[in-house]
PDB file of C-alpha atoms and ligand atoms in Angstrom:
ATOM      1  CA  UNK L   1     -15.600 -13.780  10.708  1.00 89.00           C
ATOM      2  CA  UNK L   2     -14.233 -11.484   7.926  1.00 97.00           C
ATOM      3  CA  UNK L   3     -10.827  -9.766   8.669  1.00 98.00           C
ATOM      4  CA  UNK L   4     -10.776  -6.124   8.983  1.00 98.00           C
ATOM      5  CA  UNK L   5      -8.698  -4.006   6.893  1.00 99.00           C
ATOM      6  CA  UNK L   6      -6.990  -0.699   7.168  1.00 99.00           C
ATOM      7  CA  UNK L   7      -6.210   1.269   4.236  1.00 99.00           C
ATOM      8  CA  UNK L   8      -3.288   4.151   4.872  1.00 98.00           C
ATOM      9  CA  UNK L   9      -2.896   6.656   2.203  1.00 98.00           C
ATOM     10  CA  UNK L  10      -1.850  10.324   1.447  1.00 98.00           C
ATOM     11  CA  UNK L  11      -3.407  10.643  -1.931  1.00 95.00           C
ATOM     12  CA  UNK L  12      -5.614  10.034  -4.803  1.00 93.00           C
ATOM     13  CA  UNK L  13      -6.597   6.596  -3.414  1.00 98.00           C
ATOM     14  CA  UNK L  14      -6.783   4.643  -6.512  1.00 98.00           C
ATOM     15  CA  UNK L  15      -5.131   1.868  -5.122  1.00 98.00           C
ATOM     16  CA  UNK L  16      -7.801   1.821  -1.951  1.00 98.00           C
ATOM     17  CA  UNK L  17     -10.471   2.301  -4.367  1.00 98.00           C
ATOM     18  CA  UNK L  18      -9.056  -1.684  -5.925  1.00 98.00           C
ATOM     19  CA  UNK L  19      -8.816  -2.830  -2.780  1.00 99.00           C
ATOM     20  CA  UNK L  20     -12.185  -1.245  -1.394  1.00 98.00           C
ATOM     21  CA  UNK L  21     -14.681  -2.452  -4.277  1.00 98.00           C
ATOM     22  CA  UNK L  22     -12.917  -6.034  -4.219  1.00 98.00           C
ATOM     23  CA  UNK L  23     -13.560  -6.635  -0.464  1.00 98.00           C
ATOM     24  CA  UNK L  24     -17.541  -8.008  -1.174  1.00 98.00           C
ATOM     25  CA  UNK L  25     -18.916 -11.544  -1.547  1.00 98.00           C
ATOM     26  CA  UNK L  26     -17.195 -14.135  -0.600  1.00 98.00           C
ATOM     27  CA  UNK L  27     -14.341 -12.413  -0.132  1.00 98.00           C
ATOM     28  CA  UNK L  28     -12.200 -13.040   3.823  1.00 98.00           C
ATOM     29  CA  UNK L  29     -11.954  -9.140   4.464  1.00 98.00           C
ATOM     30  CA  UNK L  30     -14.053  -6.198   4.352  1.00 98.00           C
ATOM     31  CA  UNK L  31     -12.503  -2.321   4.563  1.00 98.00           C
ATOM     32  CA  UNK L  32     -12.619  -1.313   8.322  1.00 98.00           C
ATOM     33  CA  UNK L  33     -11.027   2.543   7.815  1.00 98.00           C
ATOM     34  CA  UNK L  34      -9.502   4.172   5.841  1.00 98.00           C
ATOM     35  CA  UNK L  35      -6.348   6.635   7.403  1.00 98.00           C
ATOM     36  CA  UNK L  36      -4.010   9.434   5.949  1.00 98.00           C
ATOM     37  CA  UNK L  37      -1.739  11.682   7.022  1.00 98.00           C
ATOM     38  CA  UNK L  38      -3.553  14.336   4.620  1.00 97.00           C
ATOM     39  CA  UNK L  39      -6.656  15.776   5.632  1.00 92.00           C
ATOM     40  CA  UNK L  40      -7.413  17.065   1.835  1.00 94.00           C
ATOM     41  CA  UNK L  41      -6.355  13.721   0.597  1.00 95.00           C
ATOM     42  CA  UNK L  42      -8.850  12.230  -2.241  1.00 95.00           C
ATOM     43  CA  UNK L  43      -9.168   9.127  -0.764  1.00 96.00           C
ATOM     44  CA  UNK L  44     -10.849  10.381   2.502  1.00 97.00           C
ATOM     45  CA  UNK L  45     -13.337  12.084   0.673  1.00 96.00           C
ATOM     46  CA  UNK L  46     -14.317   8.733  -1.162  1.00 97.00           C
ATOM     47  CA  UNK L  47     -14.179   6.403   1.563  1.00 98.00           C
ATOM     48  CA  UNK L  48     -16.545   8.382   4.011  1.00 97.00           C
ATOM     49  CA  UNK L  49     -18.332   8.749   1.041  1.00 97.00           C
ATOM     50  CA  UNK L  50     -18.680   5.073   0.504  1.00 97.00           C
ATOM     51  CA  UNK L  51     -19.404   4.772   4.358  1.00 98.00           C
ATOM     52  CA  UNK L  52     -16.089   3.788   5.606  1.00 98.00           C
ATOM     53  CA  UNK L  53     -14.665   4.903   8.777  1.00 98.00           C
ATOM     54  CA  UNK L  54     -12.340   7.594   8.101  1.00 98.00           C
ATOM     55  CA  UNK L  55      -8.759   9.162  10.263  1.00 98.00           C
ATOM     56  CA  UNK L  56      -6.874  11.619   9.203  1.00 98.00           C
ATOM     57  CA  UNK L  57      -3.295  12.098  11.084  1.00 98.00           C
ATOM     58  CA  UNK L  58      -1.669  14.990  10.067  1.00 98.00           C
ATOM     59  CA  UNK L  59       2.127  14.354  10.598  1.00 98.00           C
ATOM     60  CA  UNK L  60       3.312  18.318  10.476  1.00 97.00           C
ATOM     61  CA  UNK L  61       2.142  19.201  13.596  1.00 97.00           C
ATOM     62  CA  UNK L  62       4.904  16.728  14.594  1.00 98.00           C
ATOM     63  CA  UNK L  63       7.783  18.147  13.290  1.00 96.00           C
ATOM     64  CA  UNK L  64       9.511  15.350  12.448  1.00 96.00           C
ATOM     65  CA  UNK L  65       9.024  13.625  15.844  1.00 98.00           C
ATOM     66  CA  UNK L  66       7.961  10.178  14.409  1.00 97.00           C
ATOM     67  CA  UNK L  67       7.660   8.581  17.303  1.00 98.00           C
ATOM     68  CA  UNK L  68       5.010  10.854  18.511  1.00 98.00           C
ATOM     69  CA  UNK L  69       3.454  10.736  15.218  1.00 98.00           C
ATOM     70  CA  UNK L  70       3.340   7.158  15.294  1.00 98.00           C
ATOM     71  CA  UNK L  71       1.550   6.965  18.409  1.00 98.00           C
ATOM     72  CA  UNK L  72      -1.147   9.155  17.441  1.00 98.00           C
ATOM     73  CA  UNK L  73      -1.228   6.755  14.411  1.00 98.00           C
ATOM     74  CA  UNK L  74      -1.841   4.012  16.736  1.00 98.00           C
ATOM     75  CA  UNK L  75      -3.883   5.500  18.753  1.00 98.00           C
ATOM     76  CA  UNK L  76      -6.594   6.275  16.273  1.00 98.00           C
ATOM     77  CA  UNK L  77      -5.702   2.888  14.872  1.00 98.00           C
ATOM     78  CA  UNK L  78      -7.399   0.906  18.020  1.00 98.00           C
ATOM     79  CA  UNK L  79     -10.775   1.551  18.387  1.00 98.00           C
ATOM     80  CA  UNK L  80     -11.264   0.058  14.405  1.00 98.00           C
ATOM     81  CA  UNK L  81     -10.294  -3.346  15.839  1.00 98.00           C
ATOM     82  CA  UNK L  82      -7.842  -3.646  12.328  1.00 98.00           C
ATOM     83  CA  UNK L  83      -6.528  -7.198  11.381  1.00 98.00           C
ATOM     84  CA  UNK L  84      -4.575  -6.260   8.396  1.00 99.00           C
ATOM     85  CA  UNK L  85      -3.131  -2.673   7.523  1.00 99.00           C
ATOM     86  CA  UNK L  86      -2.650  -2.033   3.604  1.00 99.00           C
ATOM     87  CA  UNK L  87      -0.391   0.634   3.003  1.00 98.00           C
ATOM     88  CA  UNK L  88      -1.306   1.989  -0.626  1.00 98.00           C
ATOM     89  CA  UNK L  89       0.380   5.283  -1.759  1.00 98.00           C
ATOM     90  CA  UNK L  90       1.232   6.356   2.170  1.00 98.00           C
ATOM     91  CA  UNK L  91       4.375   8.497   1.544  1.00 97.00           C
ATOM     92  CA  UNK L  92       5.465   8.476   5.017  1.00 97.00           C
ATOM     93  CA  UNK L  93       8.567   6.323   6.209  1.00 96.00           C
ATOM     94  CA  UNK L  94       7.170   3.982   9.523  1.00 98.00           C
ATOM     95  CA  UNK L  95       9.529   2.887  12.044  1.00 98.00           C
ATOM     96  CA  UNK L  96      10.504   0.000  13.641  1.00 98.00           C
ATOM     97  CA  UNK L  97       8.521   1.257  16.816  1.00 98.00           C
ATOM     98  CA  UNK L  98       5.043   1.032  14.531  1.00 98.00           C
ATOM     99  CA  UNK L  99       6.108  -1.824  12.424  1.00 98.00           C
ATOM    100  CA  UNK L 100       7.096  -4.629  14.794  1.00 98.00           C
ATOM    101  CA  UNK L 101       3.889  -4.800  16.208  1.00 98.00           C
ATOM    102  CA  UNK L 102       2.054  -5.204  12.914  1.00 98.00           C
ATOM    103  CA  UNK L 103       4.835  -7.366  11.481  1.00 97.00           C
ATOM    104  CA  UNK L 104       3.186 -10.390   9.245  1.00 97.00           C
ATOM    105  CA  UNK L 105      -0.123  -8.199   9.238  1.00 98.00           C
ATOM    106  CA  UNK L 106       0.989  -5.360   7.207  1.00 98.00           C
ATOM    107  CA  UNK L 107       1.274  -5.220   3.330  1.00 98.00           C
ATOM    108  CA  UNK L 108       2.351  -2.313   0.957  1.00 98.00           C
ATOM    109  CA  UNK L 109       2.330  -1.866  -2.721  1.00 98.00           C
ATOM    110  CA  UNK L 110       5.535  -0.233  -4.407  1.00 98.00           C
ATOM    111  CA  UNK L 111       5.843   0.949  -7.958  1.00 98.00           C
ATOM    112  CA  UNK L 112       8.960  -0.900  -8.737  1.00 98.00           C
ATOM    113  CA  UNK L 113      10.020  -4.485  -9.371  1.00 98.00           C
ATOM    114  CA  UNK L 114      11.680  -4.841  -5.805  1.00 98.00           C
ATOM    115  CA  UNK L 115      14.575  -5.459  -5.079  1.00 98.00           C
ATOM    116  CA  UNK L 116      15.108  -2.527  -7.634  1.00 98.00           C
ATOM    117  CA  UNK L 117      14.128   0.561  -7.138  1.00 98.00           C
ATOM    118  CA  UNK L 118      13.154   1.220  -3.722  1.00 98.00           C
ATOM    119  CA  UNK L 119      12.339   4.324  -2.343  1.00 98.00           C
ATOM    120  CA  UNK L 120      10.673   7.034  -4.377  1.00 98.00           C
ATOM    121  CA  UNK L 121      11.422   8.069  -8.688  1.00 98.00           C
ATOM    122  CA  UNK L 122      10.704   4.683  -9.610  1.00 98.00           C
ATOM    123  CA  UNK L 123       9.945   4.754 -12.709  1.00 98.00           C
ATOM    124  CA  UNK L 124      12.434   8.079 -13.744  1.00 98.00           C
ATOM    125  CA  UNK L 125      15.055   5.689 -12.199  1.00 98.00           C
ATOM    126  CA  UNK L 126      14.079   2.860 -14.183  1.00 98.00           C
ATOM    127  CA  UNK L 127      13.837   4.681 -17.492  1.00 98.00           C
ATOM    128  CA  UNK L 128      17.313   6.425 -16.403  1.00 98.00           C
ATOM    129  CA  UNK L 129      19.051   2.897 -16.212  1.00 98.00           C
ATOM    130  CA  UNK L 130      17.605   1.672 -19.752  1.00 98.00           C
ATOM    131  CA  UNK L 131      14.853  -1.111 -17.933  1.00 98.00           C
ATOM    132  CA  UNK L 132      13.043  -2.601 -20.234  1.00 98.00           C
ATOM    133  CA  UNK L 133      10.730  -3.666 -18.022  1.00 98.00           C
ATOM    134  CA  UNK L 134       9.244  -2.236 -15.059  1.00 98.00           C
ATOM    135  CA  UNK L 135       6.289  -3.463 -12.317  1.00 98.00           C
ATOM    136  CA  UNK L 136       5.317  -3.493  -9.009  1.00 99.00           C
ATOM    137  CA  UNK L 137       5.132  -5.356  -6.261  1.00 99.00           C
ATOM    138  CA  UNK L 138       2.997  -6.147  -3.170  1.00 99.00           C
ATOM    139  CA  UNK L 139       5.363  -6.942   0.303  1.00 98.00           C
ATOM    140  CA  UNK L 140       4.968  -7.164   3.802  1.00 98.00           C
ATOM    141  CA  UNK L 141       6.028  -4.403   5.563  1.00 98.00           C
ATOM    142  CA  UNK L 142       9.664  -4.507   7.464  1.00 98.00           C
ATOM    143  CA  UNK L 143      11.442  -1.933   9.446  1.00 96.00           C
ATOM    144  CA  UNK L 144      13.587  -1.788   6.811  1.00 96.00           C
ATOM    145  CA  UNK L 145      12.371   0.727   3.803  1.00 96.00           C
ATOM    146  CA  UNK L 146      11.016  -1.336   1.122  1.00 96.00           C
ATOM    147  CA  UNK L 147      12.292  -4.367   2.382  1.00 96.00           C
ATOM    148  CA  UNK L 148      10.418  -7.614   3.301  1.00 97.00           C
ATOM    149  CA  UNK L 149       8.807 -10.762   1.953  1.00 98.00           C
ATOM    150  CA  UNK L 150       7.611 -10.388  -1.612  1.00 98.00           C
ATOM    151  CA  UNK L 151       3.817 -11.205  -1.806  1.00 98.00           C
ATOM    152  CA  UNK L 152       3.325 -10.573  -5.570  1.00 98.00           C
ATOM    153  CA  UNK L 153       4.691  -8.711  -8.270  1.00 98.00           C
ATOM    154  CA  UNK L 154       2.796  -7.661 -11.816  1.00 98.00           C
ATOM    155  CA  UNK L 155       5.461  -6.969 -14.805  1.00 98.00           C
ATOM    156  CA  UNK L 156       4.717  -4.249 -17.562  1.00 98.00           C
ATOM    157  CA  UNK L 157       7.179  -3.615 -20.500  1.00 98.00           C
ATOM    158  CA  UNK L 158       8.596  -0.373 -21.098  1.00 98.00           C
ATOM    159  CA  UNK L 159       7.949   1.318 -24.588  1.00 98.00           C
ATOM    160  CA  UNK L 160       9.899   3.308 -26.981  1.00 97.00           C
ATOM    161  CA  UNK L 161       9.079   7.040 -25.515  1.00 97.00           C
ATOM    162  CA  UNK L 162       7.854   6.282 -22.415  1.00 98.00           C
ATOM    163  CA  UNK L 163       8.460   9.324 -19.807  1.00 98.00           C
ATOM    164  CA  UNK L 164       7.964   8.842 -16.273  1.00 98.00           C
ATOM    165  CA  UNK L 165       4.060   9.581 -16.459  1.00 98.00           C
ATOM    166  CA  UNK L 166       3.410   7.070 -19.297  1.00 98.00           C
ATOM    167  CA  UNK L 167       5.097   4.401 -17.393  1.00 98.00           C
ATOM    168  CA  UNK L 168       3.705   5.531 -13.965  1.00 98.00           C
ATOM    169  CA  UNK L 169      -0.230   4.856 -15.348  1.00 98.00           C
ATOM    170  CA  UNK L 170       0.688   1.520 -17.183  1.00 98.00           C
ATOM    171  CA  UNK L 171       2.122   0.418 -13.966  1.00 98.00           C
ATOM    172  CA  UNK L 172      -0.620   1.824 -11.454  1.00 98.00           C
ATOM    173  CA  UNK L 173      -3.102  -0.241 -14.020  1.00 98.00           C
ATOM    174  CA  UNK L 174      -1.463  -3.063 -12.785  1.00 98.00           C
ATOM    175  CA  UNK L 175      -1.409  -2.147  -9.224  1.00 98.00           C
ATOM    176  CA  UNK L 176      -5.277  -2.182  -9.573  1.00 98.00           C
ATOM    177  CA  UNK L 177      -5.274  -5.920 -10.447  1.00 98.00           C
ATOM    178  CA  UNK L 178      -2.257  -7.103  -8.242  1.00 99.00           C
ATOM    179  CA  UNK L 179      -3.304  -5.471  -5.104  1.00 99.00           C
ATOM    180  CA  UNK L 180      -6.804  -6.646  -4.515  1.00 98.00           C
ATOM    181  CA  UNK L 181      -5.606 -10.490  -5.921  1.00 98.00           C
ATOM    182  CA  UNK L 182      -2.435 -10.477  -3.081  1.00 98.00           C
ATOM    183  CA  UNK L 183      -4.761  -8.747  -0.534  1.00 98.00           C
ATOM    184  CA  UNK L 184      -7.940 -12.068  -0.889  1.00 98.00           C
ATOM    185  CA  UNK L 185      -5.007 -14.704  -0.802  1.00 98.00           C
ATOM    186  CA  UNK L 186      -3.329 -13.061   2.369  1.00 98.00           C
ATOM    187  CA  UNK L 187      -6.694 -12.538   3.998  1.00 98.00           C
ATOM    188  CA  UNK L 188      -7.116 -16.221   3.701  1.00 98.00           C
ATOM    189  CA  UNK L 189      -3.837 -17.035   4.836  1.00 98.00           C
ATOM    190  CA  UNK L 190      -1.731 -17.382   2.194  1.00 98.00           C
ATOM    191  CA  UNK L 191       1.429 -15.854   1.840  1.00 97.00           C
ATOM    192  CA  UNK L 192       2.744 -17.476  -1.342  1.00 98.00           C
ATOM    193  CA  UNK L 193       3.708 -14.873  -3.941  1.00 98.00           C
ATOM    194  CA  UNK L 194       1.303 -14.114  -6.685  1.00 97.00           C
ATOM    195  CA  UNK L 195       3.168 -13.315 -10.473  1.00 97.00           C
ATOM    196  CA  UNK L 196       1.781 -11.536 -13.176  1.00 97.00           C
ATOM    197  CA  UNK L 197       1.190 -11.804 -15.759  1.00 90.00           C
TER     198      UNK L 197
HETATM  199  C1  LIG B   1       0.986   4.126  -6.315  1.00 66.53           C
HETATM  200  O1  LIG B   1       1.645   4.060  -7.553  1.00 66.53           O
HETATM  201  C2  LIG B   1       1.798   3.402  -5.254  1.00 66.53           C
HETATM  202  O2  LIG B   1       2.467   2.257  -5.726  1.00 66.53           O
HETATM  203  C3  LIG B   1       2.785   4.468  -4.881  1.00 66.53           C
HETATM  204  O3  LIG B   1       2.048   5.647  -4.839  1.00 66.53           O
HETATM  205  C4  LIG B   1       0.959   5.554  -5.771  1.00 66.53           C
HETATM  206  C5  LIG B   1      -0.323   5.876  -5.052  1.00 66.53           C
HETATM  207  O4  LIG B   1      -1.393   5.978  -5.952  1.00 66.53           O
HETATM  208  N1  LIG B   1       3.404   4.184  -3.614  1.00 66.53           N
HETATM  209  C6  LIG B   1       4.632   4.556  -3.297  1.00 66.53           C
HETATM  210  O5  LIG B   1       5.361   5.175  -4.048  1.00 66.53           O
HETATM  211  C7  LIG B   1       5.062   4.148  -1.911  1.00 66.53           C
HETATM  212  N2  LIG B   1       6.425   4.465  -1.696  1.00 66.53           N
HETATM  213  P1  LIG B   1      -2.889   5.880  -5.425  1.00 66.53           P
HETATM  214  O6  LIG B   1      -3.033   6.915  -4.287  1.00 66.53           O
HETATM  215  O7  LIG B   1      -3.703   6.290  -6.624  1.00 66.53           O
HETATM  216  O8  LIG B   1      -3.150   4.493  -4.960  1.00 66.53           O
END
């Protein structure tokens, strides 16, 4: 039976959209729902679009209580039956409480070659510090931010001029590819890393 995914996000969704339109054939998963913490988030629209279940949590009402905001998370996590949650572009910080639970079933992609660069400004930081090379990487998700067993990583160079956006859309392109490629091999069970190119 295939696996059912969860997609988290707060944005555009470009990063679902990869994972969403590889999930066919042959392939171990399918998307179950998709979830964000924005209600006007792009993704939403597409997904419910596409016929996906869709959530929205919207974490201000919560005022910072993350606890409480992770239980409403949870809550309108369990009727979707979700093997796998993908985090791709969710910009909120999940505790420990939320995490151990899912621990070895929960991926996220990062915009950085990790260990460098965790946390948000990637690719400012990167161009700050004189990289000249930059990536990102696909890990499962930790308590710890940013942390936890590398599952892939795609490399990109970094090119006289680049600013932050330049960089940013070379490396998302590569997102696109890694993403969906870690997502089929974890799906069937296998955890060893992927590295592009
Ligand atoms: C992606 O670049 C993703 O790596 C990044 O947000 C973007 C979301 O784009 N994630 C983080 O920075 C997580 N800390 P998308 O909504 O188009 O997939």
């Amino acid at each position: 039976m295939s696996k059912r995914v969860a997609i988290f996000l707060s944005g555009g969704g470009s990063n679902m959209r990869a994972l969403v339109r590889s999930m066919t054939g042959d392939h171990p998963a399918r998307p179950a729902l998709v979830l964000s913490n924005v209600a006007g988030a792009g993704g939403i629209a597409w997904a419910g679009a596409e016929g996906i279940a869709t959530e929205v949590v919207d974490h201000r009402p919560f005022r910072g209580d993350r606890a409480a905001f992770e239980a409403a998370l949870a809550e309108r996590l369990a009727p979707h039956a979700v093997d796998i949650i993908c985090l791709a572009g969710f910009m909120r910080v999940l505790t420990a409480g939320f995490v151990t639970p899912w621990r070895g079933r929960m991926l996220n992609i990062h915009p950085s070659l990790l260990p460098r660069y965790r946390g948000l400004d990637t690719h400012a930081r990167a161009l700050a510090a004189g990289e000249t090379e930059a990536g990102c990487t696909v890990h499962e998700v930790t308590p710890a931010l940013d942390d936890g067993p590398i599952l892939g990583q795609a490399r990109v160079p970094v090119l006289p001029g680049d600013t932050a956006r330049s960089l940013a859309a070379r490396v998302l392109e590569q997102e696109h590819v890694l993403y969906p490629l870690v997502l089929r091999r974890f799906a069937e069970g296998d955890r060893r890393p992927v590295m592009l190119p």
